[in-house]
Amino acid sequence: MKLRPMTVLHLKRMWDRVEIKIALCVILVLIALSFVELCLHFYGFERDALPSAAYGWIGNMDVMQIVAIHIWFYLLFFILSASVYADSIEADRKRQTAILLATRTSMADYVRSSACVTFIGGFAVVFVPLLLSQLLSLLIFPLNSPEFGFQALMNEGSHLDDILVNLIAHNVLFPDLYFNHPYVLNLIYMLYASLIGGLVSVITLGISLFRSFHRPVLVGLPMVIVLTVSFILPRRLQMQFYFFPEATLEGLSYGYFFGLPVVLALAAAFLLWYPVQTRRDILL
């Protein structure tokens, strides 16, 4: 079996797993709770005083003071992304189906197809809910804020004090998009967070090629590492603060923003390549 049919087979297996349904349910519940929180913040406001949907988005969680989505981003993000399919080879080993699948193709194609589907799953369970949350905001909040409406940082045309504008422009990444094209910026952050979720899921899959783990330990390992590192590194070097428009934290780096996916992709590629190249017995 070639790479493409094997990938299709893995996609079908991923969708049939209960893990993807649980991950989506948990994330959608947190999205719904976050959206309710957001709406309650503006209960009783006149429409002219509301922020635009670009600013009144749950992804703008720090400024909007939304608690529920913090639980996802800071505690469950990598666990839910990895649970979709990152433990698939480990599960195949436990069920003794890995050898059967590998005999229908090459070892390299089995690993590559598993990695492709793992990335797709980790990406999709982040991107789809975030996109849905932006569409929900478009149903409730105006497309653009009135000139003298809610003093929103992302509202095009909002009246902002010059000092505040300079402060935001100094802190935020992509300040032109932040002020003038906020929907484009939101989409960039959705794609970025989804990309990181997918890459870390592939790294989790790669780790499982080196030794056998209990599946909960394997799926939870990346989040444990990220939380541990969070107590060591300053906030400006913690990846979670690059998943959403952050205007209050000083020192965010373009180098970190663009370099993180590259480093994660290289790490994932090595973890997948080395066991196959050295002919490690990854199926038992």
PDB file of C-alpha atoms in Angstrom:
ATOM      1  CA  MET A   1       0.000   0.000   0.000  1.00  0.00           C
ATOM      2  CA  LYS A   2       1.423   3.381  -1.010  1.00  0.00           C
ATOM      3  CA  LEU A   3       1.649   6.486   1.159  1.00  0.00           C
ATOM      4  CA  ARG A   4      -1.599   8.082  -0.024  1.00  0.00           C
ATOM      5  CA  PRO A   5      -3.900   5.068   0.558  1.00  0.00           C
ATOM      6  CA  MET A   6      -2.242   4.495   3.924  1.00  0.00           C
ATOM      7  CA  THR A   7      -2.868   8.135   4.852  1.00  0.00           C
ATOM      8  CA  VAL A   8      -6.527   7.788   3.874  1.00  0.00           C
ATOM      9  CA  LEU A   9      -6.738   4.662   6.031  1.00  0.00           C
ATOM     10  CA  HIS A  10      -5.264   6.541   8.985  1.00  0.00           C
ATOM     11  CA  LEU A  11      -7.722   9.413   8.451  1.00  0.00           C
ATOM     12  CA  LYS A  12     -10.634   6.995   8.632  1.00  0.00           C
ATOM     13  CA  ARG A  13      -9.185   5.396  11.758  1.00  0.00           C
ATOM     14  CA  MET A  14      -8.682   8.821  13.361  1.00  0.00           C
ATOM     15  CA  TRP A  15     -12.276   9.836  12.737  1.00  0.00           C
ATOM     16  CA  ASP A  16     -13.552   6.533  14.145  1.00  0.00           C
ATOM     17  CA  ARG A  17     -11.605   6.997  17.380  1.00  0.00           C
ATOM     18  CA  VAL A  18     -13.469   8.194  20.444  1.00  0.00           C
ATOM     19  CA  GLU A  19     -10.549  10.482  21.356  1.00  0.00           C
ATOM     20  CA  ILE A  20     -11.208  13.019  18.587  1.00  0.00           C
ATOM     21  CA  LYS A  21     -14.859  13.233  19.582  1.00  0.00           C
ATOM     22  CA  ILE A  22     -13.943  13.771  23.236  1.00  0.00           C
ATOM     23  CA  ALA A  23     -11.362  16.424  22.338  1.00  0.00           C
ATOM     24  CA  LEU A  24     -13.827  18.303  20.142  1.00  0.00           C
ATOM     25  CA  CYS A  25     -16.566  18.102  22.781  1.00  0.00           C
ATOM     26  CA  VAL A  26     -14.276  19.452  25.524  1.00  0.00           C
ATOM     27  CA  ILE A  27     -12.982  22.263  23.322  1.00  0.00           C
ATOM     28  CA  LEU A  28     -16.446  23.224  22.076  1.00  0.00           C
ATOM     29  CA  VAL A  29     -17.752  23.313  25.655  1.00  0.00           C
ATOM     30  CA  LEU A  30     -14.885  25.644  26.631  1.00  0.00           C
ATOM     31  CA  ILE A  31     -15.575  27.764  23.529  1.00  0.00           C
ATOM     32  CA  ALA A  32     -19.251  27.995  24.459  1.00  0.00           C
ATOM     33  CA  LEU A  33     -18.460  28.938  28.070  1.00  0.00           C
ATOM     34  CA  SER A  34     -15.962  31.529  26.860  1.00  0.00           C
ATOM     35  CA  PHE A  35     -18.525  33.004  24.504  1.00  0.00           C
ATOM     36  CA  VAL A  36     -21.119  33.210  27.271  1.00  0.00           C
ATOM     37  CA  GLU A  37     -18.533  34.985  29.446  1.00  0.00           C
ATOM     38  CA  LEU A  38     -17.807  37.410  26.624  1.00  0.00           C
ATOM     39  CA  CYS A  39     -21.482  38.197  26.071  1.00  0.00           C
ATOM     40  CA  LEU A  40     -22.088  38.720  29.796  1.00  0.00           C
ATOM     41  CA  HIS A  41     -19.318  41.335  29.855  1.00  0.00           C
ATOM     42  CA  PHE A  42     -21.399  43.456  27.485  1.00  0.00           C
ATOM     43  CA  TYR A  43     -24.862  42.665  28.791  1.00  0.00           C
ATOM     44  CA  GLY A  44     -27.035  45.780  28.644  1.00  0.00           C
ATOM     45  CA  PHE A  45     -24.664  47.733  26.376  1.00  0.00           C
ATOM     46  CA  GLU A  46     -26.141  49.728  23.519  1.00  0.00           C
ATOM     47  CA  ARG A  47     -25.053  48.506  20.109  1.00  0.00           C
ATOM     48  CA  ASP A  48     -23.060  51.677  19.452  1.00  0.00           C
ATOM     49  CA  ALA A  49     -20.984  50.937  22.546  1.00  0.00           C
ATOM     50  CA  LEU A  50     -20.060  47.396  21.564  1.00  0.00           C
ATOM     51  CA  PRO A  51     -16.627  46.418  20.240  1.00  0.00           C
ATOM     52  CA  SER A  52     -16.243  45.038  16.751  1.00  0.00           C
ATOM     53  CA  ALA A  53     -16.362  41.277  16.277  1.00  0.00           C
ATOM     54  CA  ALA A  54     -12.604  41.349  15.672  1.00  0.00           C
ATOM     55  CA  TYR A  55     -12.014  42.683  19.169  1.00  0.00           C
ATOM     56  CA  GLY A  56     -14.980  40.986  20.831  1.00  0.00           C
ATOM     57  CA  TRP A  57     -13.499  37.580  20.067  1.00  0.00           C
ATOM     58  CA  ILE A  58     -12.691  34.994  22.700  1.00  0.00           C
ATOM     59  CA  GLY A  59      -9.177  34.717  21.272  1.00  0.00           C
ATOM     60  CA  ASN A  60      -8.615  38.215  22.626  1.00  0.00           C
ATOM     61  CA  MET A  61      -8.820  36.543  26.003  1.00  0.00           C
ATOM     62  CA  ASP A  62      -6.557  38.652  28.193  1.00  0.00           C
ATOM     63  CA  VAL A  63      -8.170  41.987  27.412  1.00  0.00           C
ATOM     64  CA  MET A  64     -11.659  40.464  27.416  1.00  0.00           C
ATOM     65  CA  GLN A  65     -10.864  38.767  30.771  1.00  0.00           C
ATOM     66  CA  ILE A  66     -12.208  35.374  29.700  1.00  0.00           C
ATOM     67  CA  VAL A  67     -11.417  32.519  32.065  1.00  0.00           C
ATOM     68  CA  ALA A  68     -12.690  29.410  30.269  1.00  0.00           C
ATOM     69  CA  ILE A  69     -10.470  29.678  27.201  1.00  0.00           C
ATOM     70  CA  HIS A  70      -7.438  30.106  29.459  1.00  0.00           C
ATOM     71  CA  ILE A  71      -8.119  26.575  30.723  1.00  0.00           C
ATOM     72  CA  TRP A  72      -7.806  25.299  27.161  1.00  0.00           C
ATOM     73  CA  PHE A  73      -4.751  27.327  26.128  1.00  0.00           C
ATOM     74  CA  TYR A  74      -2.758  26.952  29.344  1.00  0.00           C
ATOM     75  CA  LEU A  75      -3.750  23.512  30.677  1.00  0.00           C
ATOM     76  CA  LEU A  76      -5.382  21.339  28.006  1.00  0.00           C
ATOM     77  CA  PHE A  77      -4.091  22.683  24.680  1.00  0.00           C
ATOM     78  CA  PHE A  78      -1.416  20.074  23.886  1.00  0.00           C
ATOM     79  CA  ILE A  79      -3.196  17.241  25.710  1.00  0.00           C
ATOM     80  CA  LEU A  80      -6.311  17.587  23.565  1.00  0.00           C
ATOM     81  CA  SER A  81      -4.347  18.106  20.339  1.00  0.00           C
ATOM     82  CA  ALA A  82      -2.113  15.088  20.950  1.00  0.00           C
ATOM     83  CA  SER A  83      -4.963  12.862  22.107  1.00  0.00           C
ATOM     84  CA  VAL A  84      -6.538  12.947  18.642  1.00  0.00           C
ATOM     85  CA  TYR A  85      -3.951  10.635  17.003  1.00  0.00           C
ATOM     86  CA  ALA A  86      -0.458  11.157  18.443  1.00  0.00           C
ATOM     87  CA  ASP A  87      -0.728   7.903  20.392  1.00  0.00           C
ATOM     88  CA  SER A  88      -1.796   5.878  17.338  1.00  0.00           C
ATOM     89  CA  ILE A  89       1.440   3.902  16.914  1.00  0.00           C
ATOM     90  CA  GLU A  90       1.555   3.232  20.646  1.00  0.00           C
ATOM     91  CA  ALA A  91      -2.053   1.995  20.465  1.00  0.00           C
ATOM     92  CA  ASP A  92      -1.213  -0.170  17.432  1.00  0.00           C
ATOM     93  CA  ARG A  93       1.662  -1.733  19.350  1.00  0.00           C
ATOM     94  CA  LYS A  94      -0.568  -2.494  22.310  1.00  0.00           C
ATOM     95  CA  ARG A  95      -3.185  -4.113  20.031  1.00  0.00           C
ATOM     96  CA  GLN A  96      -0.435  -5.817  18.003  1.00  0.00           C
ATOM     97  CA  THR A  97      -1.790  -4.309  14.786  1.00  0.00           C
ATOM     98  CA  ALA A  98       1.282  -2.200  13.991  1.00  0.00           C
ATOM     99  CA  ILE A  99       3.038  -5.111  12.275  1.00  0.00           C
ATOM    100  CA  LEU A 100      -0.057  -5.913  10.218  1.00  0.00           C
ATOM    101  CA  LEU A 101      -0.313  -2.317   9.004  1.00  0.00           C
ATOM    102  CA  ALA A 102       3.398  -1.994   8.334  1.00  0.00           C
ATOM    103  CA  THR A 103       3.436  -5.153   6.212  1.00  0.00           C
ATOM    104  CA  ARG A 104       0.983  -3.501   3.811  1.00  0.00           C
ATOM    105  CA  THR A 105       3.478  -0.737   3.105  1.00  0.00           C
ATOM    106  CA  SER A 106       7.039   0.240   3.990  1.00  0.00           C
ATOM    107  CA  MET A 107       8.014   1.149   7.526  1.00  0.00           C
ATOM    108  CA  ALA A 108       8.810   4.701   6.386  1.00  0.00           C
ATOM    109  CA  ASP A 109       5.391   5.139   4.744  1.00  0.00           C
ATOM    110  CA  TYR A 110       3.650   3.772   7.838  1.00  0.00           C
ATOM    111  CA  VAL A 111       5.426   6.336  10.034  1.00  0.00           C
ATOM    112  CA  ARG A 112       4.993   9.213   7.547  1.00  0.00           C
ATOM    113  CA  SER A 113       1.290   8.544   7.032  1.00  0.00           C
ATOM    114  CA  SER A 114       0.778   8.342  10.803  1.00  0.00           C
ATOM    115  CA  ALA A 115       2.611  11.656  11.204  1.00  0.00           C
ATOM    116  CA  CYS A 116       0.561  13.355   8.463  1.00  0.00           C
ATOM    117  CA  VAL A 117      -2.730  12.353  10.052  1.00  0.00           C
ATOM    118  CA  THR A 118      -1.452  13.241  13.526  1.00  0.00           C
ATOM    119  CA  PHE A 119      -0.625  16.742  12.272  1.00  0.00           C
ATOM    120  CA  ILE A 120      -3.993  17.097  10.543  1.00  0.00           C
ATOM    121  CA  GLY A 121      -5.828  16.048  13.707  1.00  0.00           C
ATOM    122  CA  GLY A 122      -3.796  18.288  16.011  1.00  0.00           C
ATOM    123  CA  PHE A 123      -4.259  21.210  13.619  1.00  0.00           C
ATOM    124  CA  ALA A 124      -7.983  20.712  13.020  1.00  0.00           C
ATOM    125  CA  VAL A 125      -9.092  20.460  16.664  1.00  0.00           C
ATOM    126  CA  VAL A 126      -7.566  23.888  17.256  1.00  0.00           C
ATOM    127  CA  PHE A 127      -8.429  25.704  14.032  1.00  0.00           C
ATOM    128  CA  VAL A 128     -12.055  24.656  13.617  1.00  0.00           C
ATOM    129  CA  PRO A 129     -13.209  25.744  17.129  1.00  0.00           C
ATOM    130  CA  LEU A 130     -11.292  29.043  16.909  1.00  0.00           C
ATOM    131  CA  LEU A 131     -12.786  29.783  13.492  1.00  0.00           C
ATOM    132  CA  LEU A 132     -16.230  28.918  14.828  1.00  0.00           C
ATOM    133  CA  SER A 133     -15.691  31.300  17.743  1.00  0.00           C
ATOM    134  CA  GLN A 134     -14.897  34.151  15.342  1.00  0.00           C
ATOM    135  CA  LEU A 135     -18.035  33.402  13.329  1.00  0.00           C
ATOM    136  CA  LEU A 136     -20.083  33.460  16.558  1.00  0.00           C
ATOM    137  CA  SER A 137     -18.670  36.908  17.355  1.00  0.00           C
ATOM    138  CA  LEU A 138     -19.738  38.111  13.906  1.00  0.00           C
ATOM    139  CA  LEU A 139     -23.321  37.102  14.760  1.00  0.00           C
ATOM    140  CA  ILE A 140     -23.383  39.138  17.978  1.00  0.00           C
ATOM    141  CA  PHE A 141     -21.004  42.063  17.574  1.00  0.00           C
ATOM    142  CA  PRO A 142     -20.879  44.673  14.781  1.00  0.00           C
ATOM    143  CA  LEU A 143     -18.423  44.154  11.937  1.00  0.00           C
ATOM    144  CA  ASN A 144     -16.747  47.472  12.759  1.00  0.00           C
ATOM    145  CA  SER A 145     -16.923  49.588  15.891  1.00  0.00           C
ATOM    146  CA  PRO A 146     -18.431  53.094  15.727  1.00  0.00           C
ATOM    147  CA  GLU A 147     -15.880  55.886  15.853  1.00  0.00           C
ATOM    148  CA  PHE A 148     -16.678  56.718  19.482  1.00  0.00           C
ATOM    149  CA  GLY A 149     -17.846  53.291  20.607  1.00  0.00           C
ATOM    150  CA  PHE A 150     -16.194  50.926  23.007  1.00  0.00           C
ATOM    151  CA  GLN A 151     -12.539  51.847  23.474  1.00  0.00           C
ATOM    152  CA  ALA A 152     -11.272  48.658  21.838  1.00  0.00           C
ATOM    153  CA  LEU A 153      -7.641  48.100  20.957  1.00  0.00           C
ATOM    154  CA  MET A 154      -8.409  46.228  17.759  1.00  0.00           C
ATOM    155  CA  ASN A 155     -11.318  48.278  16.425  1.00  0.00           C
ATOM    156  CA  GLU A 156     -10.565  49.980  13.170  1.00  0.00           C
ATOM    157  CA  GLY A 157     -11.307  53.656  13.576  1.00  0.00           C
ATOM    158  CA  SER A 158     -11.657  53.544  17.376  1.00  0.00           C
ATOM    159  CA  HIS A 159     -10.596  56.693  19.157  1.00  0.00           C
ATOM    160  CA  LEU A 160      -7.439  55.902  21.081  1.00  0.00           C
ATOM    161  CA  ASP A 161      -5.198  58.101  23.106  1.00  0.00           C
ATOM    162  CA  ASP A 162      -1.816  58.650  21.411  1.00  0.00           C
ATOM    163  CA  ILE A 163       0.068  57.279  24.412  1.00  0.00           C
ATOM    164  CA  LEU A 164      -2.034  54.107  24.401  1.00  0.00           C
ATOM    165  CA  VAL A 165      -1.527  53.694  20.661  1.00  0.00           C
ATOM    166  CA  ASN A 166       2.238  53.994  21.071  1.00  0.00           C
ATOM    167  CA  LEU A 167       2.213  51.509  23.936  1.00  0.00           C
ATOM    168  CA  ILE A 168       0.224  48.957  21.950  1.00  0.00           C
ATOM    169  CA  ALA A 169       2.304  49.484  18.827  1.00  0.00           C
ATOM    170  CA  HIS A 170       5.433  48.893  20.913  1.00  0.00           C
ATOM    171  CA  ASN A 171       4.171  45.665  22.522  1.00  0.00           C
ATOM    172  CA  VAL A 172       2.055  43.921  19.931  1.00  0.00           C
ATOM    173  CA  LEU A 173       3.341  41.917  17.009  1.00  0.00           C
ATOM    174  CA  PHE A 174       2.145  43.164  13.599  1.00  0.00           C
ATOM    175  CA  PRO A 175       0.821  46.544  14.830  1.00  0.00           C
ATOM    176  CA  ASP A 176      -0.467  47.579  11.378  1.00  0.00           C
ATOM    177  CA  LEU A 177      -2.671  44.490  11.223  1.00  0.00           C
ATOM    178  CA  TYR A 178      -3.635  44.977  14.855  1.00  0.00           C
ATOM    179  CA  PHE A 179      -5.108  48.415  14.219  1.00  0.00           C
ATOM    180  CA  ASN A 180      -6.160  48.313  10.562  1.00  0.00           C
ATOM    181  CA  HIS A 181      -6.825  44.679   9.621  1.00  0.00           C
ATOM    182  CA  PRO A 182      -7.789  42.893  12.839  1.00  0.00           C
ATOM    183  CA  TYR A 183      -9.686  40.063  11.139  1.00  0.00           C
ATOM    184  CA  VAL A 184      -6.591  39.160   9.140  1.00  0.00           C
ATOM    185  CA  LEU A 185      -4.563  39.203  12.349  1.00  0.00           C
ATOM    186  CA  ASN A 186      -7.078  36.955  14.105  1.00  0.00           C
ATOM    187  CA  LEU A 187      -6.853  34.475  11.232  1.00  0.00           C
ATOM    188  CA  ILE A 188      -3.044  34.509  11.437  1.00  0.00           C
ATOM    189  CA  TYR A 189      -3.185  33.659  15.131  1.00  0.00           C
ATOM    190  CA  MET A 190      -5.748  30.901  14.527  1.00  0.00           C
ATOM    191  CA  LEU A 191      -3.468  29.339  11.927  1.00  0.00           C
ATOM    192  CA  TYR A 192      -0.397  29.815  14.098  1.00  0.00           C
ATOM    193  CA  ALA A 193      -1.891  28.190  17.202  1.00  0.00           C
ATOM    194  CA  SER A 194      -3.202  25.346  15.035  1.00  0.00           C
ATOM    195  CA  LEU A 195       0.221  24.892  13.437  1.00  0.00           C
ATOM    196  CA  ILE A 196       1.906  24.626  16.844  1.00  0.00           C
ATOM    197  CA  GLY A 197      -0.758  22.194  18.037  1.00  0.00           C
ATOM    198  CA  GLY A 198      -0.185  20.001  14.990  1.00  0.00           C
ATOM    199  CA  LEU A 199       3.623  20.075  15.237  1.00  0.00           C
ATOM    200  CA  VAL A 200       3.688  19.246  18.949  1.00  0.00           C
ATOM    201  CA  SER A 201       1.313  16.357  18.254  1.00  0.00           C
ATOM    202  CA  VAL A 202       3.769  15.017  15.654  1.00  0.00           C
ATOM    203  CA  ILE A 203       6.616  15.398  18.171  1.00  0.00           C
ATOM    204  CA  THR A 204       4.547  13.358  20.617  1.00  0.00           C
ATOM    205  CA  LEU A 205       4.134  10.677  17.970  1.00  0.00           C
ATOM    206  CA  GLY A 206       7.892  10.779  17.335  1.00  0.00           C
ATOM    207  CA  ILE A 207       8.655  10.289  21.028  1.00  0.00           C
ATOM    208  CA  SER A 208       6.551   7.124  20.998  1.00  0.00           C
ATOM    209  CA  LEU A 209       8.924   5.628  18.392  1.00  0.00           C
ATOM    210  CA  PHE A 210      11.800   5.528  20.888  1.00  0.00           C
ATOM    211  CA  ARG A 211      10.120   3.658  23.722  1.00  0.00           C
ATOM    212  CA  SER A 212       6.758   2.444  24.915  1.00  0.00           C
ATOM    213  CA  PHE A 213       4.654   4.647  27.209  1.00  0.00           C
ATOM    214  CA  HIS A 214       1.322   4.341  28.882  1.00  0.00           C
ATOM    215  CA  ARG A 215      -0.948   6.306  26.554  1.00  0.00           C
ATOM    216  CA  PRO A 216      -2.043   8.920  29.153  1.00  0.00           C
ATOM    217  CA  VAL A 217       1.616   9.566  29.983  1.00  0.00           C
ATOM    218  CA  LEU A 218       2.527   9.936  26.309  1.00  0.00           C
ATOM    219  CA  VAL A 219      -0.341  12.326  25.543  1.00  0.00           C
ATOM    220  CA  GLY A 220       0.246  14.397  28.685  1.00  0.00           C
ATOM    221  CA  LEU A 221       4.035  14.595  28.374  1.00  0.00           C
ATOM    222  CA  PRO A 222       4.219  17.700  26.100  1.00  0.00           C
ATOM    223  CA  MET A 223       1.887  19.685  28.362  1.00  0.00           C
ATOM    224  CA  VAL A 224       3.906  18.717  31.433  1.00  0.00           C
ATOM    225  CA  ILE A 225       7.097  19.891  29.699  1.00  0.00           C
ATOM    226  CA  VAL A 226       5.487  23.173  28.607  1.00  0.00           C
ATOM    227  CA  LEU A 227       4.131  23.871  32.103  1.00  0.00           C
ATOM    228  CA  THR A 228       7.502  23.061  33.669  1.00  0.00           C
ATOM    229  CA  VAL A 229       9.319  25.364  31.270  1.00  0.00           C
ATOM    230  CA  SER A 230       6.765  28.099  32.047  1.00  0.00           C
ATOM    231  CA  PHE A 231       8.139  28.299  35.591  1.00  0.00           C
ATOM    232  CA  ILE A 232      11.661  28.841  34.228  1.00  0.00           C
ATOM    233  CA  LEU A 233      11.344  31.089  31.190  1.00  0.00           C
ATOM    234  CA  PRO A 234      10.060  34.681  31.285  1.00  0.00           C
ATOM    235  CA  ARG A 235       6.563  35.185  29.934  1.00  0.00           C
ATOM    236  CA  ARG A 236       7.813  36.707  26.682  1.00  0.00           C
ATOM    237  CA  LEU A 237       9.492  33.374  25.868  1.00  0.00           C
ATOM    238  CA  GLN A 238       6.501  31.165  26.672  1.00  0.00           C
ATOM    239  CA  MET A 239       4.807  29.893  23.534  1.00  0.00           C
ATOM    240  CA  GLN A 240       1.245  30.313  24.823  1.00  0.00           C
ATOM    241  CA  PHE A 241       1.569  34.101  24.649  1.00  0.00           C
ATOM    242  CA  TYR A 242       2.124  33.847  20.898  1.00  0.00           C
ATOM    243  CA  PHE A 243      -1.164  32.053  20.259  1.00  0.00           C
ATOM    244  CA  PHE A 244      -3.366  35.156  20.453  1.00  0.00           C
ATOM    245  CA  PRO A 245      -3.105  38.946  19.962  1.00  0.00           C
ATOM    246  CA  GLU A 246      -1.142  40.076  23.031  1.00  0.00           C
ATOM    247  CA  ALA A 247      -0.931  43.841  23.529  1.00  0.00           C
ATOM    248  CA  THR A 248      -0.120  44.038  27.235  1.00  0.00           C
ATOM    249  CA  LEU A 249       3.096  42.013  27.399  1.00  0.00           C
ATOM    250  CA  GLU A 250       6.342  43.781  26.583  1.00  0.00           C
ATOM    251  CA  GLY A 251       9.183  42.055  24.747  1.00  0.00           C
ATOM    252  CA  LEU A 252       7.402  39.706  22.342  1.00  0.00           C
ATOM    253  CA  SER A 253       9.825  38.705  19.596  1.00  0.00           C
ATOM    254  CA  TYR A 254       9.336  38.262  15.855  1.00  0.00           C
ATOM    255  CA  GLY A 255      12.307  35.905  15.935  1.00  0.00           C
ATOM    256  CA  TYR A 256      10.549  33.689  18.480  1.00  0.00           C
ATOM    257  CA  PHE A 257       7.246  33.869  16.581  1.00  0.00           C
ATOM    258  CA  PHE A 258       8.758  32.709  13.292  1.00  0.00           C
ATOM    259  CA  GLY A 259      11.493  30.535  14.779  1.00  0.00           C
ATOM    260  CA  LEU A 260       9.315  28.379  17.047  1.00  0.00           C
ATOM    261  CA  PRO A 261       7.514  26.514  14.227  1.00  0.00           C
ATOM    262  CA  VAL A 262      10.840  25.942  12.457  1.00  0.00           C
ATOM    263  CA  VAL A 263      12.446  24.468  15.595  1.00  0.00           C
ATOM    264  CA  LEU A 264       9.412  22.276  16.289  1.00  0.00           C
ATOM    265  CA  ALA A 265       9.291  21.091  12.660  1.00  0.00           C
ATOM    266  CA  LEU A 266      12.988  20.164  12.733  1.00  0.00           C
ATOM    267  CA  ALA A 267      12.542  18.326  16.038  1.00  0.00           C
ATOM    268  CA  ALA A 268       9.546  16.432  14.651  1.00  0.00           C
ATOM    269  CA  ALA A 269      11.415  15.537  11.458  1.00  0.00           C
ATOM    270  CA  PHE A 270      14.380  14.168  13.439  1.00  0.00           C
ATOM    271  CA  LEU A 271      12.199  12.130  15.794  1.00  0.00           C
ATOM    272  CA  LEU A 272      10.454  10.538  12.820  1.00  0.00           C
ATOM    273  CA  TRP A 273      13.565  10.074  10.673  1.00  0.00           C
ATOM    274  CA  TYR A 274      16.059   8.644  13.171  1.00  0.00           C
ATOM    275  CA  PRO A 275      14.189   5.464  14.254  1.00  0.00           C
ATOM    276  CA  VAL A 276      13.393   4.564  10.634  1.00  0.00           C
ATOM    277  CA  GLN A 277      16.910   5.360   9.410  1.00  0.00           C
ATOM    278  CA  THR A 278      18.560   3.302  12.159  1.00  0.00           C
ATOM    279  CA  ARG A 279      15.993   0.482  11.698  1.00  0.00           C
ATOM    280  CA  ARG A 280      14.864   0.568  15.305  1.00  0.00           C
ATOM    281  CA  ASP A 281      12.209  -1.983  16.173  1.00  0.00           C
ATOM    282  CA  ILE A 282       9.322   0.441  16.649  1.00  0.00           C
ATOM    283  CA  LEU A 283       6.517  -2.061  16.152  1.00  0.00           C
ATOM    284  CA  LEU A 284       6.986  -4.180  19.267  1.00  0.00           C
TER     285      LEU A 284
END
